């Protein structure tokens, strides 16, 4: 069974590459306007089941146009529309219908039959009280968005898996080789990695709600969620151990590996990709939990800070990280 130090080191490394993959994922999302396209699909489902009249009027509304963006001169859909803005635009396009006099008749003049049926039902549930009806429209929109968020999360998770696999291959982040080197390679400063993990887990600004977990939230801003100081802390300390951990291509020639080792390396990349697809917040939360278990055994945050500042001496007693058997490193 691996020691806690090995587990902590492995989680820290996966967290680092998960953060990197998240940055790449956000760049892809922004470039392809994935959120905006997803929102537009939701609006089509709501308002254009059989007729696009209301959808066209909605998209032509000045408020919607202000929320939309410009990309190389082309209008792109907004990433998000609040329930208040949705209600305001929708009710405005209903209220200006000239072929009706009262609001019930205006709802009846809606061209899309499914949208008309939903609005009429909400209006009747509100006892034809306009203020209550407005609230019900917002509640309906929020429920639709919450349900649709699940579709988007699953789609993003599939893309994140592909990004994770790409990151694993580009940086040769092979989980099996990393684990093997954490266990058996004496050149790996395992205690230093644990100290970095302690410092990361103690950082209050890097919390789960702030991190852009694409498997859990779809509207958070990645750049505001990422703590650059923590990211750089991991990167700087990991850089010193990459060769010893078997990360990177400096000392590895994939095509020169025996056939069996090639398969193990590919398998290691797949494991890394799957791990990255879990999302950075998952690994951050897991790191915090494992650190708490470690702290209960006497490894304190103050000691971690001492090690990181360079004033602490490395424990060479050999009592930590002992493993009865170790797998063969691959690369």
Short mmCIF file of C-alpha atoms in Angstrom, two decimals:
data_model
loop_
_atom_site.label_atom_id
_atom_site.label_comp_id
_atom_site.label_asym_id
_atom_site.label_seq_id
_atom_site.Cartn_x
_atom_site.Cartn_y
_atom_site.Cartn_z
CA UNK A 1 0.00 0.00 0.00
CA UNK A 2 1.50 3.41 -0.95
CA UNK A 3 2.39 5.86 1.78
CA UNK A 4 0.39 9.05 2.23
CA UNK A 5 3.37 11.02 0.93
CA UNK A 6 3.19 9.17 -2.39
CA UNK A 7 -0.57 9.68 -2.62
CA UNK A 8 -0.22 13.39 -1.84
CA UNK A 9 2.53 13.80 -4.43
CA UNK A 10 0.46 12.06 -7.09
CA UNK A 11 -2.65 14.13 -6.34
CA UNK A 12 -0.60 17.34 -6.45
CA UNK A 13 0.76 16.48 -9.89
CA UNK A 14 -2.68 15.58 -11.25
CA UNK A 15 -4.05 18.83 -9.78
CA UNK A 16 -1.36 20.78 -11.60
CA UNK A 17 -2.18 19.25 -14.98
CA UNK A 18 -5.90 19.57 -14.27
CA UNK A 19 -5.42 23.31 -13.80
CA UNK A 20 -3.44 23.46 -17.03
CA UNK A 21 -6.15 21.54 -18.90
CA UNK A 22 -8.78 23.86 -17.45
CA UNK A 23 -6.98 26.89 -18.88
CA UNK A 24 -6.81 25.20 -22.29
CA UNK A 25 -10.48 24.20 -22.00
CA UNK A 26 -11.49 27.78 -21.28
CA UNK A 27 -9.53 29.03 -24.29
CA UNK A 28 -11.30 26.48 -26.49
CA UNK A 29 -14.67 27.39 -24.98
CA UNK A 30 -14.11 31.10 -25.63
CA UNK A 31 -12.78 30.58 -29.15
CA UNK A 32 -15.67 28.32 -30.18
CA UNK A 33 -18.25 30.30 -28.15
CA UNK A 34 -19.47 27.05 -26.62
CA UNK A 35 -21.49 28.70 -23.86
CA UNK A 36 -23.13 31.15 -26.23
CA UNK A 37 -23.99 28.43 -28.72
CA UNK A 38 -25.41 26.33 -25.92
CA UNK A 39 -27.53 29.25 -24.72
CA UNK A 40 -28.81 29.83 -28.25
CA UNK A 41 -29.79 26.17 -28.46
CA UNK A 42 -31.75 26.51 -25.20
CA UNK A 43 -33.56 29.60 -26.51
CA UNK A 44 -34.48 27.70 -29.67
CA UNK A 45 -35.88 24.85 -27.60
CA UNK A 46 -37.92 27.30 -25.52
CA UNK A 47 -39.26 29.57 -28.23
CA UNK A 48 -38.88 27.91 -31.62
CA UNK A 49 -40.29 24.39 -31.38
CA UNK A 50 -42.48 24.93 -34.46
CA UNK A 51 -42.18 28.63 -35.31
CA UNK A 52 -39.12 30.89 -35.20
CA UNK A 53 -41.05 34.16 -35.10
CA UNK A 54 -40.62 34.79 -31.36
CA UNK A 55 -37.00 33.65 -31.45
CA UNK A 56 -36.19 36.12 -34.24
CA UNK A 57 -37.89 38.92 -32.31
CA UNK A 58 -36.04 37.91 -29.14
CA UNK A 59 -32.64 37.96 -30.86
CA UNK A 60 -33.44 41.33 -32.46
CA UNK A 61 -34.27 42.92 -29.12
CA UNK A 62 -31.87 45.80 -28.23
CA UNK A 63 -31.27 44.36 -24.75
CA UNK A 64 -30.20 41.02 -26.22
CA UNK A 65 -27.97 42.74 -28.77
CA UNK A 66 -26.23 44.63 -25.96
CA UNK A 67 -25.60 41.35 -24.13
CA UNK A 68 -24.20 39.74 -27.29
CA UNK A 69 -20.59 40.24 -28.28
CA UNK A 70 -18.53 40.95 -31.37
CA UNK A 71 -15.83 38.59 -32.59
CA UNK A 72 -13.91 39.57 -35.74
CA UNK A 73 -16.87 41.73 -36.73
CA UNK A 74 -19.35 38.90 -36.25
CA UNK A 75 -22.07 39.01 -33.60
CA UNK A 76 -21.78 36.15 -31.12
CA UNK A 77 -24.45 35.06 -28.62
CA UNK A 78 -23.92 35.98 -24.96
CA UNK A 79 -22.58 33.32 -22.63
CA UNK A 80 -25.39 33.85 -20.16
CA UNK A 81 -28.72 35.66 -19.82
CA UNK A 82 -30.17 36.20 -16.38
CA UNK A 83 -33.76 35.20 -15.67
CA UNK A 84 -34.63 38.88 -15.21
CA UNK A 85 -33.29 39.84 -18.64
CA UNK A 86 -34.97 36.83 -20.26
CA UNK A 87 -38.30 37.76 -18.70
CA UNK A 88 -37.94 41.40 -19.73
CA UNK A 89 -37.18 40.59 -23.38
CA UNK A 90 -39.81 37.85 -23.69
CA UNK A 91 -42.62 39.85 -22.13
CA UNK A 92 -41.72 42.90 -24.20
CA UNK A 93 -42.05 41.00 -27.47
CA UNK A 94 -45.42 39.65 -26.27
CA UNK A 95 -46.71 43.03 -25.09
CA UNK A 96 -46.06 44.75 -28.43
CA UNK A 97 -48.24 42.34 -30.41
CA UNK A 98 -50.75 44.63 -32.11
CA UNK A 99 -53.36 42.03 -33.00
CA UNK A 100 -54.51 41.74 -29.35
CA UNK A 101 -55.82 44.17 -26.73
CA UNK A 102 -55.46 42.45 -23.34
CA UNK A 103 -52.51 40.38 -22.17
CA UNK A 104 -54.30 37.02 -22.41
CA UNK A 105 -55.03 37.74 -26.05
CA UNK A 106 -51.43 38.81 -26.59
CA UNK A 107 -50.25 35.44 -25.24
CA UNK A 108 -52.77 33.81 -27.58
CA UNK A 109 -51.14 35.66 -30.48
CA UNK A 110 -47.78 33.93 -29.88
CA UNK A 111 -47.00 31.98 -33.06
CA UNK A 112 -45.12 29.03 -31.54
CA UNK A 113 -47.78 26.70 -30.08
CA UNK A 114 -45.57 25.16 -27.37
CA UNK A 115 -44.33 28.52 -26.12
CA UNK A 116 -47.90 29.82 -26.17
CA UNK A 117 -49.13 26.81 -24.16
CA UNK A 118 -46.43 27.24 -21.51
CA UNK A 119 -47.04 30.99 -21.15
CA UNK A 120 -50.79 30.52 -20.96
CA UNK A 121 -50.37 27.87 -18.26
CA UNK A 122 -48.09 30.15 -16.22
CA UNK A 123 -50.50 33.06 -16.68
CA UNK A 124 -53.42 31.00 -15.43
CA UNK A 125 -51.39 29.67 -12.48
CA UNK A 126 -50.67 33.30 -11.59
CA UNK A 127 -54.44 33.95 -11.59
CA UNK A 128 -53.78 36.46 -14.38
CA UNK A 129 -51.84 38.67 -11.97
CA UNK A 130 -49.04 40.21 -14.01
CA UNK A 131 -46.49 40.54 -11.17
CA UNK A 132 -46.94 36.90 -10.18
CA UNK A 133 -46.78 35.89 -13.84
CA UNK A 134 -43.41 37.63 -14.22
CA UNK A 135 -42.03 35.69 -11.26
CA UNK A 136 -43.30 32.42 -12.73
CA UNK A 137 -41.64 33.16 -16.07
CA UNK A 138 -38.32 33.67 -14.29
CA UNK A 139 -38.77 30.47 -12.27
CA UNK A 140 -39.57 28.54 -15.46
CA UNK A 141 -36.47 29.90 -17.19
CA UNK A 142 -34.25 29.05 -14.21
CA UNK A 143 -35.57 25.48 -14.17
CA UNK A 144 -34.93 25.08 -17.89
CA UNK A 145 -31.40 26.46 -17.53
CA UNK A 146 -30.65 24.17 -14.60
CA UNK A 147 -31.75 21.12 -16.55
CA UNK A 148 -29.93 22.24 -19.69
CA UNK A 149 -26.80 22.81 -17.61
CA UNK A 150 -26.53 19.04 -17.21
CA UNK A 151 -26.36 18.60 -20.98
CA UNK A 152 -23.61 21.19 -21.23
CA UNK A 153 -21.63 19.67 -18.37
CA UNK A 154 -21.62 16.26 -20.03
CA UNK A 155 -20.52 17.79 -23.32
CA UNK A 156 -17.75 19.80 -21.69
CA UNK A 157 -16.58 16.79 -19.72
CA UNK A 158 -16.12 14.86 -22.98
CA UNK A 159 -14.10 17.73 -24.42
CA UNK A 160 -12.08 18.02 -21.20
CA UNK A 161 -11.25 14.32 -21.47
CA UNK A 162 -9.80 14.93 -24.94
CA UNK A 163 -7.89 17.96 -23.65
CA UNK A 164 -6.64 15.87 -20.73
CA UNK A 165 -5.38 13.16 -23.07
CA UNK A 166 -3.65 15.80 -25.20
CA UNK A 167 -1.99 17.33 -22.13
CA UNK A 168 -0.90 13.88 -20.94
CA UNK A 169 0.73 13.06 -24.27
CA UNK A 170 2.27 16.49 -24.94
CA UNK A 171 3.88 16.63 -21.49
CA UNK A 172 4.34 12.86 -21.19
CA UNK A 173 2.39 12.91 -17.94
CA UNK A 174 2.09 9.15 -17.50
CA UNK A 175 0.35 8.39 -14.20
CA UNK A 176 1.85 4.89 -13.97
CA UNK A 177 5.41 6.15 -14.49
CA UNK A 178 4.86 9.07 -12.11
CA UNK A 179 3.54 6.76 -9.40
CA UNK A 180 6.40 4.32 -9.92
CA UNK A 181 9.00 7.09 -9.63
CA UNK A 182 7.32 8.58 -6.57
CA UNK A 183 7.64 5.19 -4.92
CA UNK A 184 11.07 4.06 -6.05
CA UNK A 185 13.17 6.96 -7.37
CA UNK A 186 15.39 8.37 -4.62
CA UNK A 187 15.98 11.50 -6.72
CA UNK A 188 12.38 12.59 -6.14
CA UNK A 189 12.18 15.03 -3.23
CA UNK A 190 8.95 13.57 -1.93
CA UNK A 191 8.99 15.60 1.25
CA UNK A 192 9.29 18.82 -0.76
CA UNK A 193 6.28 17.83 -2.87
CA UNK A 194 4.32 17.18 0.31
CA UNK A 195 5.35 20.61 1.58
CA UNK A 196 4.07 22.20 -1.62
CA UNK A 197 0.82 20.27 -1.26
CA UNK A 198 0.49 21.53 2.32
CA UNK A 199 0.94 25.11 1.14
CA UNK A 200 -1.58 24.65 -1.68
CA UNK A 201 -4.21 23.06 0.55
CA UNK A 202 -3.80 25.86 3.10
CA UNK A 203 -4.52 28.54 0.49
CA UNK A 204 -8.03 29.79 1.26
CA UNK A 205 -8.41 31.61 -2.07
CA UNK A 206 -8.22 28.35 -3.98
CA UNK A 207 -11.55 26.88 -2.95
CA UNK A 208 -13.90 24.54 -4.76
CA UNK A 209 -16.64 27.06 -5.60
CA UNK A 210 -14.08 29.37 -7.21
CA UNK A 211 -12.39 26.72 -9.29
CA UNK A 212 -13.86 26.15 -12.75
CA UNK A 213 -15.03 22.58 -12.35
CA UNK A 214 -16.51 21.87 -15.74
CA UNK A 215 -18.20 18.80 -14.37
CA UNK A 216 -19.99 20.82 -11.72
CA UNK A 217 -20.52 24.40 -12.91
CA UNK A 218 -20.72 26.00 -16.33
CA UNK A 219 -21.03 29.72 -15.79
CA UNK A 220 -18.01 30.49 -13.59
CA UNK A 221 -15.19 32.57 -15.01
CA UNK A 222 -12.07 30.43 -15.22
CA UNK A 223 -9.60 33.27 -15.02
CA UNK A 224 -11.17 34.66 -11.84
CA UNK A 225 -11.24 31.19 -10.32
CA UNK A 226 -7.63 30.26 -10.96
CA UNK A 227 -5.18 31.38 -8.31
CA UNK A 228 -2.05 32.21 -10.30
CA UNK A 229 0.18 32.31 -7.25
CA UNK A 230 -0.74 28.76 -6.27
CA UNK A 231 -0.43 27.56 -9.86
CA UNK A 232 3.05 29.05 -10.13
CA UNK A 233 4.01 27.57 -6.76
CA UNK A 234 3.24 24.07 -8.01
CA UNK A 235 4.87 24.70 -11.38
CA UNK A 236 8.12 26.05 -9.95
CA UNK A 237 8.57 23.19 -7.52
CA UNK A 238 7.43 20.52 -9.95
CA UNK A 239 9.87 21.77 -12.58
CA UNK A 240 12.76 20.65 -10.38
CA UNK A 241 11.44 17.09 -10.20
CA UNK A 242 10.06 16.46 -13.70
CA UNK A 243 12.99 14.37 -14.93
CA UNK A 244 13.04 12.28 -11.77
CA UNK A 245 9.28 11.76 -12.05
CA UNK A 246 9.50 10.70 -15.68
CA UNK A 247 7.53 13.74 -16.87
CA UNK A 248 8.44 15.30 -20.21
CA UNK A 249 10.29 14.00 -23.23
CA UNK A 250 13.85 15.01 -22.30
CA UNK A 251 15.00 11.50 -21.43
CA UNK A 252 12.24 9.45 -23.07
CA UNK A 253 12.08 8.07 -26.60
CA UNK A 254 8.63 6.57 -27.02
CA UNK A 255 9.45 4.82 -30.30
CA UNK A 256 12.53 3.28 -28.73
CA UNK A 257 10.54 1.61 -25.96
CA UNK A 258 9.75 -2.11 -26.13
CA UNK A 259 6.23 -2.94 -27.32
CA UNK A 260 4.96 -3.80 -23.85
CA UNK A 261 6.31 -0.58 -22.37
CA UNK A 262 4.63 1.41 -25.15
CA UNK A 263 1.28 -0.09 -24.17
CA UNK A 264 1.86 0.69 -20.50
CA UNK A 265 2.77 4.27 -21.35
CA UNK A 266 -0.37 4.70 -23.47
CA UNK A 267 -2.39 3.23 -20.62
CA UNK A 268 -0.72 5.71 -18.25
CA UNK A 269 -1.69 8.61 -20.52
CA UNK A 270 -5.28 7.38 -20.62
CA UNK A 271 -5.38 7.24 -16.81
CA UNK A 272 -4.03 10.81 -16.67
CA UNK A 273 -6.63 12.00 -19.18
CA UNK A 274 -9.44 10.39 -17.20
CA UNK A 275 -8.09 11.89 -13.98
CA UNK A 276 -7.91 15.37 -15.52
CA UNK A 277 -11.50 15.04 -16.75
CA UNK A 278 -12.62 14.83 -13.11
CA UNK A 279 -11.87 18.54 -12.83
CA UNK A 280 -9.39 20.55 -10.76
CA UNK A 281 -11.79 21.12 -7.83
CA UNK A 282 -12.18 17.37 -7.37
CA UNK A 283 -8.43 16.95 -6.95
CA UNK A 284 -8.10 20.05 -4.79
CA UNK A 285 -10.79 18.78 -2.42
CA UNK A 286 -9.21 15.33 -2.35
CA UNK A 287 -5.80 16.88 -1.65
CA UNK A 288 -7.23 18.80 1.31
CA UNK A 289 -8.79 15.64 2.74
CA UNK A 290 -5.59 13.60 2.42
CA UNK A 291 -3.57 16.47 3.89
CA UNK A 292 -5.87 16.49 6.92
CA UNK A 293 -5.17 12.80 7.42
CA UNK A 294 -1.46 13.50 7.09
CA UNK A 295 -1.64 16.40 9.55
CA UNK A 296 -3.29 14.11 12.05
CA UNK A 297 -0.09 12.10 11.93
CA UNK A 298 2.06 15.07 12.91
CA UNK A 299 3.04 16.66 9.58
CA UNK A 300 2.06 20.27 10.15
CA UNK A 301 1.53 23.23 7.85
CA UNK A 302 4.20 25.16 9.75
CA UNK A 303 6.72 22.48 8.85
CA UNK A 304 5.62 22.71 5.23
CA UNK A 305 6.18 26.46 5.20
CA UNK A 306 9.61 25.97 6.75
CA UNK A 307 10.56 23.50 4.03
CA UNK A 308 9.32 25.81 1.28
CA UNK A 309 11.28 28.73 2.70
CA UNK A 310 14.42 26.63 2.52
CA UNK A 311 15.14 26.75 6.24
CA UNK A 312 13.95 23.24 7.03
CA UNK A 313 16.09 20.14 6.84
CA UNK A 314 14.88 17.14 4.93
CA UNK A 315 14.06 14.11 7.03
CA UNK A 316 16.37 11.33 5.83
CA UNK A 317 15.41 8.78 8.42
CA UNK A 318 13.83 6.68 5.70
CA UNK A 319 10.71 6.11 7.76
CA UNK A 320 8.46 7.77 5.19
CA UNK A 321 7.50 6.32 1.82
CA UNK A 322 8.74 2.76 2.40
CA UNK A 323 7.11 0.29 0.01
CA UNK A 324 7.54 -3.46 0.12
CA UNK A 325 7.31 -3.81 -3.65
CA UNK A 326 7.47 -1.28 -6.48
CA UNK A 327 6.25 -1.45 -10.07
CA UNK A 328 8.69 -1.10 -12.93
CA UNK A 329 9.00 2.51 -14.14
CA UNK A 330 8.00 3.03 -17.76
CA UNK A 331 9.88 5.97 -19.25
#
